[in-house]
PDB file of C-alpha atoms in Angstrom:
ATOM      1  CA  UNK A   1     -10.761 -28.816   1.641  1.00 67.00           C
ATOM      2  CA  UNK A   2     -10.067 -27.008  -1.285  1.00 73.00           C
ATOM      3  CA  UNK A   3     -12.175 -28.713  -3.619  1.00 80.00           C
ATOM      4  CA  UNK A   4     -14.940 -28.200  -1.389  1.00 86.00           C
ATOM      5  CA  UNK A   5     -14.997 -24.620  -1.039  1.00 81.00           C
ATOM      6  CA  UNK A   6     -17.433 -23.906  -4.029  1.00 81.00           C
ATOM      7  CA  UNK A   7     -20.199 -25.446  -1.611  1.00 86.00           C
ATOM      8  CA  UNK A   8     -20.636 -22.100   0.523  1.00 89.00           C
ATOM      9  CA  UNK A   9     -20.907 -19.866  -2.314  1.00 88.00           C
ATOM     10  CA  UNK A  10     -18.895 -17.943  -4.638  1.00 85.00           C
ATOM     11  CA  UNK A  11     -15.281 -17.263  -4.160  1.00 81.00           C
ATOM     12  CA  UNK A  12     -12.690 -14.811  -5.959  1.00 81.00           C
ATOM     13  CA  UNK A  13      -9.538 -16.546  -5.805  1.00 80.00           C
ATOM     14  CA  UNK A  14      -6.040 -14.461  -5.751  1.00 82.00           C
ATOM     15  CA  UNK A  15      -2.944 -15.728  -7.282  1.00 85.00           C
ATOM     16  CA  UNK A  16      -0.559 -15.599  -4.052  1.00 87.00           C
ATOM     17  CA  UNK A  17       2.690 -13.568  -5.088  1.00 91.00           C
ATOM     18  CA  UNK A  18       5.275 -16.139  -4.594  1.00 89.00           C
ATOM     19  CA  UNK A  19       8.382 -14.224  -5.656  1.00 94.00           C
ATOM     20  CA  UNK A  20       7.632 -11.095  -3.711  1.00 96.00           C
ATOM     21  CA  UNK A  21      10.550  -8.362  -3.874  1.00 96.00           C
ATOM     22  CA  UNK A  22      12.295  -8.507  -0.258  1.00 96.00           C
ATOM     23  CA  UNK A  23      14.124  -6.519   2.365  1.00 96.00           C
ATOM     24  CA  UNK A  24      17.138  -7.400   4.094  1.00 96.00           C
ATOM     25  CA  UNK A  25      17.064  -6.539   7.760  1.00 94.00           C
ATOM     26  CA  UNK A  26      19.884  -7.168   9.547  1.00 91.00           C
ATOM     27  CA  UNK A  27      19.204  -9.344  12.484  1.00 91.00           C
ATOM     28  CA  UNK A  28      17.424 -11.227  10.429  1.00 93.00           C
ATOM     29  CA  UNK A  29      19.650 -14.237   8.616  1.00 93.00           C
ATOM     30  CA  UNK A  30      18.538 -15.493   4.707  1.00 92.00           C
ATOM     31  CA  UNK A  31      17.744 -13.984   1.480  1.00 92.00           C
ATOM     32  CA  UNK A  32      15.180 -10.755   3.236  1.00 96.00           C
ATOM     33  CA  UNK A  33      11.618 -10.296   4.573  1.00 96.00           C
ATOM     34  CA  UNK A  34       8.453  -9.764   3.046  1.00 97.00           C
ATOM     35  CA  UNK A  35       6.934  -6.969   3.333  1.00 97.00           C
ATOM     36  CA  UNK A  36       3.930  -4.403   2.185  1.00 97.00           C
ATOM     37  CA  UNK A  37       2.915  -0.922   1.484  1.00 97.00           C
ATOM     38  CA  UNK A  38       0.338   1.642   3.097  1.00 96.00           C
ATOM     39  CA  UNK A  39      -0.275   4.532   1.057  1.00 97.00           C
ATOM     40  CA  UNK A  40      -3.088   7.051   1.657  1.00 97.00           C
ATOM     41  CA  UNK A  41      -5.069   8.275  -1.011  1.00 98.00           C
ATOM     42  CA  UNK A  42      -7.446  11.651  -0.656  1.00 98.00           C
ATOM     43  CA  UNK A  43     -10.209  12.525  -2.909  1.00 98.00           C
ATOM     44  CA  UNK A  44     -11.637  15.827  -3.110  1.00 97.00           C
ATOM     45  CA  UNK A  45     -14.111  15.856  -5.890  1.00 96.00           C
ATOM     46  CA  UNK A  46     -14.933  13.100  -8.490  1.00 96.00           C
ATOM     47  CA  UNK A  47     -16.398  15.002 -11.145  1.00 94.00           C
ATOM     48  CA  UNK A  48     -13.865  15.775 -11.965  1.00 95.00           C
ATOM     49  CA  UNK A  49     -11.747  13.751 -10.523  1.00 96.00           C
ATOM     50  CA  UNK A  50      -8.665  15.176  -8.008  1.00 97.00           C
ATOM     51  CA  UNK A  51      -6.898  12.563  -6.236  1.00 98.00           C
ATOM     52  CA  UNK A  52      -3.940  12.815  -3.973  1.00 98.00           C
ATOM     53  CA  UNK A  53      -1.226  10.560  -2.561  1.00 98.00           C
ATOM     54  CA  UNK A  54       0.079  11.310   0.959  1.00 96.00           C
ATOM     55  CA  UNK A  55       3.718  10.292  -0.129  1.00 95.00           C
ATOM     56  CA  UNK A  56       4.941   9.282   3.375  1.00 94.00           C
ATOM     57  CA  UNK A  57       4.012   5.496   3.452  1.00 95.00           C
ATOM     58  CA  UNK A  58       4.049   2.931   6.513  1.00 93.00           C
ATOM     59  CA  UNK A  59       5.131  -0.151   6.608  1.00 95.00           C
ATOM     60  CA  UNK A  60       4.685  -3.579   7.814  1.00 94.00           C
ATOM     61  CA  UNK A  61       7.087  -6.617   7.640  1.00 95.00           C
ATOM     62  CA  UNK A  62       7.190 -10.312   7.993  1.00 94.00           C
ATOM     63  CA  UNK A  63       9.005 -11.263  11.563  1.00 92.00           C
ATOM     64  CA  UNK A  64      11.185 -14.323   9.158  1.00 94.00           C
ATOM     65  CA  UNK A  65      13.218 -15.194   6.274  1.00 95.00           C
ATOM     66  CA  UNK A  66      10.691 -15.947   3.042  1.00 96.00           C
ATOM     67  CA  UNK A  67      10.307 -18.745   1.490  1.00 93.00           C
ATOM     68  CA  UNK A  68       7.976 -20.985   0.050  1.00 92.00           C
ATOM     69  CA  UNK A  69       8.913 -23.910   1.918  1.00 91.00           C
ATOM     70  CA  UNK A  70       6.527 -23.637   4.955  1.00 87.00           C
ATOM     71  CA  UNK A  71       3.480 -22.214   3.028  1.00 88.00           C
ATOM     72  CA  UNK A  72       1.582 -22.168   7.060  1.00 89.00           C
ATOM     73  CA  UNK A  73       4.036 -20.121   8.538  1.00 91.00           C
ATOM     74  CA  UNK A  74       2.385 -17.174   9.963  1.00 90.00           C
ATOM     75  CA  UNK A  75       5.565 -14.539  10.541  1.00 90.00           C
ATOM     76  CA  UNK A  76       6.929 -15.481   7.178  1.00 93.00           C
ATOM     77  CA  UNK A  77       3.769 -15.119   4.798  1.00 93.00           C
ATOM     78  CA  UNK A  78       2.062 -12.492   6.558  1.00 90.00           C
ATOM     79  CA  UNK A  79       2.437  -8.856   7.482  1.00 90.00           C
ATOM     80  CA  UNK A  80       0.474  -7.995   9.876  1.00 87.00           C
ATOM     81  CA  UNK A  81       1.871  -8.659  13.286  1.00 82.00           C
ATOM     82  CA  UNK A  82      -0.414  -6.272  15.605  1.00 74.00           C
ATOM     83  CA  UNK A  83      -3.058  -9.050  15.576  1.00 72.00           C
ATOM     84  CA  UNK A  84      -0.486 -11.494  16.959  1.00 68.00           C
ATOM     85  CA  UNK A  85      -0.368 -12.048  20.592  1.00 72.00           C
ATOM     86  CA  UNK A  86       3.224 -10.870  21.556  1.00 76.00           C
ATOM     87  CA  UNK A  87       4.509 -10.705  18.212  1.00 76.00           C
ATOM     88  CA  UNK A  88       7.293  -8.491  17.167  1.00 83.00           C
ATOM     89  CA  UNK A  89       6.059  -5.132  15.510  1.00 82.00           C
ATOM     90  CA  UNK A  90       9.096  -3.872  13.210  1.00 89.00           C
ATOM     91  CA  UNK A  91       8.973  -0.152  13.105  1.00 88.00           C
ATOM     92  CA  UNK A  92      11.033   1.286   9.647  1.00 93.00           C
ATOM     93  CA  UNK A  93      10.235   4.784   8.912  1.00 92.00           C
ATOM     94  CA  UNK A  94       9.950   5.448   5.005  1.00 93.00           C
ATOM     95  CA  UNK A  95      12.844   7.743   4.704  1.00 94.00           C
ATOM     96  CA  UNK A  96      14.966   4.723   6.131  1.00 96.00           C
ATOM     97  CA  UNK A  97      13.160   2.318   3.889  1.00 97.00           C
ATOM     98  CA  UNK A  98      14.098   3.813   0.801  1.00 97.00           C
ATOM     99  CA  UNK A  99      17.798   4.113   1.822  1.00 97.00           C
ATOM    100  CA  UNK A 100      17.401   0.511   2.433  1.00 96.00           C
ATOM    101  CA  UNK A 101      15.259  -0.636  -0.760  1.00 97.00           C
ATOM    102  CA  UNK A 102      17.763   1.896  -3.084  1.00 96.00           C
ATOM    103  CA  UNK A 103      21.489   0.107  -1.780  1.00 94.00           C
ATOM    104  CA  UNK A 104      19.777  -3.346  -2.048  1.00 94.00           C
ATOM    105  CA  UNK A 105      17.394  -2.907  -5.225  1.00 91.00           C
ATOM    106  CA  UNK A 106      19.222  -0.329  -7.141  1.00 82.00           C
ATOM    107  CA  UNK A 107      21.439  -2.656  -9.424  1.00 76.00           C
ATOM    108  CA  UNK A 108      18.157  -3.650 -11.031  1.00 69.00           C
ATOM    109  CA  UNK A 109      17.548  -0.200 -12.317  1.00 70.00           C
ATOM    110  CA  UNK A 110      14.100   0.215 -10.601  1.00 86.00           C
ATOM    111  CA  UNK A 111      15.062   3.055  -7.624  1.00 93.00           C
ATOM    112  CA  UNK A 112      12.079   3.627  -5.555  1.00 96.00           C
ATOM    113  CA  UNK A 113      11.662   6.702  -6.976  1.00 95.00           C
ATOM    114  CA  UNK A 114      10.692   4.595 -10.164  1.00 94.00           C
ATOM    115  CA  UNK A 115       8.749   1.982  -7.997  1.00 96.00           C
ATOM    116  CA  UNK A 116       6.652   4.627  -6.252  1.00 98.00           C
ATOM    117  CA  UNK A 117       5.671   6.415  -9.843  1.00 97.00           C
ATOM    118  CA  UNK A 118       4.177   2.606 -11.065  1.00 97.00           C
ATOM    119  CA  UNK A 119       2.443   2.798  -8.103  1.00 98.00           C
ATOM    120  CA  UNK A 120       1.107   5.857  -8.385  1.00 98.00           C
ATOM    121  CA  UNK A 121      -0.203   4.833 -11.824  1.00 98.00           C
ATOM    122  CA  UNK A 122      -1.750   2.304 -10.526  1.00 98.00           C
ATOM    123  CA  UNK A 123      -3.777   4.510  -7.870  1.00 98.00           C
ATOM    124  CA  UNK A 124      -4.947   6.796 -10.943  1.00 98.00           C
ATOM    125  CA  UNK A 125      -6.049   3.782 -13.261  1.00 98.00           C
ATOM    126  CA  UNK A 126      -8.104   2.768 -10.030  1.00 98.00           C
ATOM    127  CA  UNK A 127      -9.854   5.619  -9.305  1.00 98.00           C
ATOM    128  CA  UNK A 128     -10.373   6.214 -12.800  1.00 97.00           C
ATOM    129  CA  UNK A 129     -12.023   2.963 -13.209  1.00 97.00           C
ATOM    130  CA  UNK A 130     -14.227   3.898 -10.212  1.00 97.00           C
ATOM    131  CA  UNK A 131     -15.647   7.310 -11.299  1.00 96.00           C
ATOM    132  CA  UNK A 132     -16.218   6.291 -15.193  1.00 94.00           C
ATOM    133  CA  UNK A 133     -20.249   5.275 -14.190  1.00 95.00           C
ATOM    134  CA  UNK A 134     -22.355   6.876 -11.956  1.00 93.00           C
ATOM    135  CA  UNK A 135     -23.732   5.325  -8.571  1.00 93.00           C
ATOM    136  CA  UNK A 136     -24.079   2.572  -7.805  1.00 94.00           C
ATOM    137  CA  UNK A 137     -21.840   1.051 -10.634  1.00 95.00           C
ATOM    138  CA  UNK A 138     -19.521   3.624  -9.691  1.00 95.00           C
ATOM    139  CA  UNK A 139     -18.336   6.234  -7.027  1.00 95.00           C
ATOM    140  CA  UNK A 140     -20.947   9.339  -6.994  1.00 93.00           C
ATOM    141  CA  UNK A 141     -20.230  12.381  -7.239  1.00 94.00           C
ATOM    142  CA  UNK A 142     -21.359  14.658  -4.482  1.00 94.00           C
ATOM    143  CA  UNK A 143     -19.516  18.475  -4.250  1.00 91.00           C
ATOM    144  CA  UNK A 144     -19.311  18.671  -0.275  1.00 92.00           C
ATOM    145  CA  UNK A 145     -18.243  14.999  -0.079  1.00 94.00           C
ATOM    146  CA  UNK A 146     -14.591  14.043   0.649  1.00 96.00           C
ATOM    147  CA  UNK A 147     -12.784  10.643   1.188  1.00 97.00           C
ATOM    148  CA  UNK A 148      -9.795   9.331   2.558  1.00 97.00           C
ATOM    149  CA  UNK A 149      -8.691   6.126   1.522  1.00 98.00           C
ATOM    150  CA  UNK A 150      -5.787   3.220   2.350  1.00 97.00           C
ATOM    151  CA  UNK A 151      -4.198   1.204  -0.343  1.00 98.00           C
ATOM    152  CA  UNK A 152      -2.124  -1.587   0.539  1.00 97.00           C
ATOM    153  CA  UNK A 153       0.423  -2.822  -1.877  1.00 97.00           C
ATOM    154  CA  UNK A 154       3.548  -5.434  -2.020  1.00 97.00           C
ATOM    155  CA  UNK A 155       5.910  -5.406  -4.470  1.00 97.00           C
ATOM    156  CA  UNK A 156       6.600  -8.457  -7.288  1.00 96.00           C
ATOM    157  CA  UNK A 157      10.207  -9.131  -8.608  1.00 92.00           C
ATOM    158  CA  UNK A 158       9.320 -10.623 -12.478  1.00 87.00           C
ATOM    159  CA  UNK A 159      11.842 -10.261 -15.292  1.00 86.00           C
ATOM    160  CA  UNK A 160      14.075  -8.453 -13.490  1.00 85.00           C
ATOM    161  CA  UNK A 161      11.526  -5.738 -13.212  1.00 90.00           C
ATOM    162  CA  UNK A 162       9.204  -4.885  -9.532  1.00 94.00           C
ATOM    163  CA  UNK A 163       6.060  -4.591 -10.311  1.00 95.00           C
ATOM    164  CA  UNK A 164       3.745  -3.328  -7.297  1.00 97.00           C
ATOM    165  CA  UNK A 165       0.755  -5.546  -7.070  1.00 96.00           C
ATOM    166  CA  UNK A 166      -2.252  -3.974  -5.314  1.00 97.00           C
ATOM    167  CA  UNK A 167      -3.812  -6.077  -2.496  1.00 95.00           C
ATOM    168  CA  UNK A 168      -6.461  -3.887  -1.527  1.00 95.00           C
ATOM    169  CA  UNK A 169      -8.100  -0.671  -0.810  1.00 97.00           C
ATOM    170  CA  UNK A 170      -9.912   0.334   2.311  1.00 96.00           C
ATOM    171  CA  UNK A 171     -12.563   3.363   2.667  1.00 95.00           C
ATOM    172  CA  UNK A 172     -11.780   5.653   6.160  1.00 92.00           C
ATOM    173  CA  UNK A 173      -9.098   3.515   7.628  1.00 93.00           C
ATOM    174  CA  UNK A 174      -7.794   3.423  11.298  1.00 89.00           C
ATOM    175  CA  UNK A 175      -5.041   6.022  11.015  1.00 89.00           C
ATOM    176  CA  UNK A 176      -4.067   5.380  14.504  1.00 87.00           C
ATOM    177  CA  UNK A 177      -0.596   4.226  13.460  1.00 84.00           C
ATOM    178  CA  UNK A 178      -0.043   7.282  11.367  1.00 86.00           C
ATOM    179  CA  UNK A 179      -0.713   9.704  13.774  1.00 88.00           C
ATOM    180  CA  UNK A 180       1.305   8.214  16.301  1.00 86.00           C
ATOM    181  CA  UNK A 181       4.297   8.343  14.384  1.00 84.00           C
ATOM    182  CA  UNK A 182       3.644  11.332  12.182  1.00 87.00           C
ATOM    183  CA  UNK A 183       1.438  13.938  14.203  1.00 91.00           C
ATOM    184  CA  UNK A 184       0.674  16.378  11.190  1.00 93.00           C
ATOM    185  CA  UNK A 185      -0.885  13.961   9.685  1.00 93.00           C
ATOM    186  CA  UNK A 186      -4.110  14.954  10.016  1.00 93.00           C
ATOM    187  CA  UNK A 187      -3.613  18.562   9.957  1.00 95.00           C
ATOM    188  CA  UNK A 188      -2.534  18.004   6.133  1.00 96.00           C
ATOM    189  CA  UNK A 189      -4.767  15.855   5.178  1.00 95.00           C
ATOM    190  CA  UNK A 190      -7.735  18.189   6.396  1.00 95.00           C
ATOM    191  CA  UNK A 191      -5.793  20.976   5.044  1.00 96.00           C
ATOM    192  CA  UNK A 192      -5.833  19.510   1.785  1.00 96.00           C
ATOM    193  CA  UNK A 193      -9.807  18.229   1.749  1.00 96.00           C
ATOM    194  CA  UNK A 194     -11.900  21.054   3.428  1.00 95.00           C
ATOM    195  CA  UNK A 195      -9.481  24.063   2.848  1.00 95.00           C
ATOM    196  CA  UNK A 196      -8.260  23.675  -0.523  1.00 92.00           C
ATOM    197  CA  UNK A 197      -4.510  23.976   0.295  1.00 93.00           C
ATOM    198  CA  UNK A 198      -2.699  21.716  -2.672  1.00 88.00           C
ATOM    199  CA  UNK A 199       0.719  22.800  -1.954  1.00 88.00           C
ATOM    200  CA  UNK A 200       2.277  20.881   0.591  1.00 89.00           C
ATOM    201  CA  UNK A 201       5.128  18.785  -0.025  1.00 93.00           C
ATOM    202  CA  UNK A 202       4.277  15.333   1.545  1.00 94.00           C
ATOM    203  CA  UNK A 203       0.562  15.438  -0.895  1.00 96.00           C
ATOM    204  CA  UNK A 204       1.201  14.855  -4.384  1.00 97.00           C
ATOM    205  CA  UNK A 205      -1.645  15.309  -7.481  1.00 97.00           C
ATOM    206  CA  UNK A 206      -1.811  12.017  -8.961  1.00 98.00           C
ATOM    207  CA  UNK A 207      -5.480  13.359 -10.706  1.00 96.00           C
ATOM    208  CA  UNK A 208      -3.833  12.980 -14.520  1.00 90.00           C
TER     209      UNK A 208
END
C-alpha cells in the first residue's frame, strides 16, 4: 500500500514523533498520554512584522496509555477525540496543565516556562520565513488587514531535552472551543487587532 502511494501524485511525508513527551493522568494506568498544543497567533501588520501569542493554550489528549505497540490504535496515536462518535473529550485547563507538566517534567530542567519560550521561537522563525518575499511567495502586506491564526504543536523528548515540534498552522480557525471555556477571548483578541491595545497580560509580543 505504501509502495504504491507515489501513483496518485506527490506526497510530503512526515516523520511520525515516536517518543513524544507525555502526561500522566491519573485514571489512566502506564507510562502517560499523548497529547498536543493549540496556541493562537495574531498578526497585526507584516511590514513590519508584529505578531502576538495568546498565551492561554488548549489542549487535547489521547483517551490511552502510548505506545508504539499498536501503531492503528485510534485513542492512543491521536488527539482529536471530538470527531469520534462517543469518545471521551478530556478537558485540562492550561493553568492545571502546567502544574501537571512542571511536578512530572521538571527534573529534566525544561519547566514549561522554558518549553513555551522554544515555542515561541519557533512561531517567530515561522512568520519570519513567511513575510521575507512578497505575494504570492510570501504573506502580503496590506495595512487594514489582520489575521488570526492556530498553531498546533506536540512536544518531543530527545536527549533529555523537549523539543516542541510544530504540526501545523491553520488560517481563521473555529474558536468555538475557546470561547466556550474562556469568554474574553474574543474581546482581547479584537482589542488587540483593530484597537491597538498591546497591553494585556494573556497577549504576548513575540515580533523580535
Amino acid at each position: 500500500m505504501v509502495i504504491r502511494l507515489p501513483e496518485s501524485g506527490s506526497k510530503i511525508a512526515c516523520k511520525y514523533v515516536s517518543n513524544p513527551v507525555l502526561l500522566k493522568i491519573p485514571e489512566i494506568e502506564g507510562n502517560g498520554v499523548k497529547f498536543d498544543v493549540r496556541y493562537m497567533l495574531c498578526v497585526r501588520s507584516v511590514l513590519p512584522l508584529k505578531l502576538y501569542v495568546h498565551k492561554i493554550f488548549w489542549l487535547r489528549f489521547a483517551n490511552k496509555s502510548f505506545s508504539m505497540k499498536e501503531l492503528d490504535d485510534y485513542a492512543t496515536h491521536f488527539t482529536v477525540m471530538n470527531i469520534q462518535t462517543n469518545a471521551h473529550v478530556r478537558e485540562i485547563d492550561c493553568a492545571n496543565f502546567i502544574a501537571m507538566f512542571n511536578e512530572q517534567h521538571s527534573e529534566h530542567g525544561d519547566k514549561w516556562s522554558t518549553v513555551e519560550q522554544r515555542i515561541f521561537e519557533i512561531f517567530r522563525e515561522v512568520f519570519h520565513c513567511a513575510t521575507i518575499e512578497e505575494a504570492p511567495l510570501g504573506i502580503g502586506s496590506c495595512l487594514s488587514s489582520r489575521a488570526v491564526y492556530a498553531a498546533d504543536l506536540v512536544l518531543e523528548s530527545k536527549n533529555n531535552r523537549i523539543q516542541p515540534k510544530l504540526l501545523e498552522i491553520k488560517f481563521s480557525p473555529d474558536c468555538h472551543r475557546a470561547c466556550t471555556i474562556y469568554p474574553n477571548f474574543y474581546n482581547q483578541i479584537f482589542n488587540l487587532l483593530f484597537r491597538g491595545v498591546t497591553d494585556d497580560q494573556d497577549l504576548a509580543d513575540i515580533s523580535a
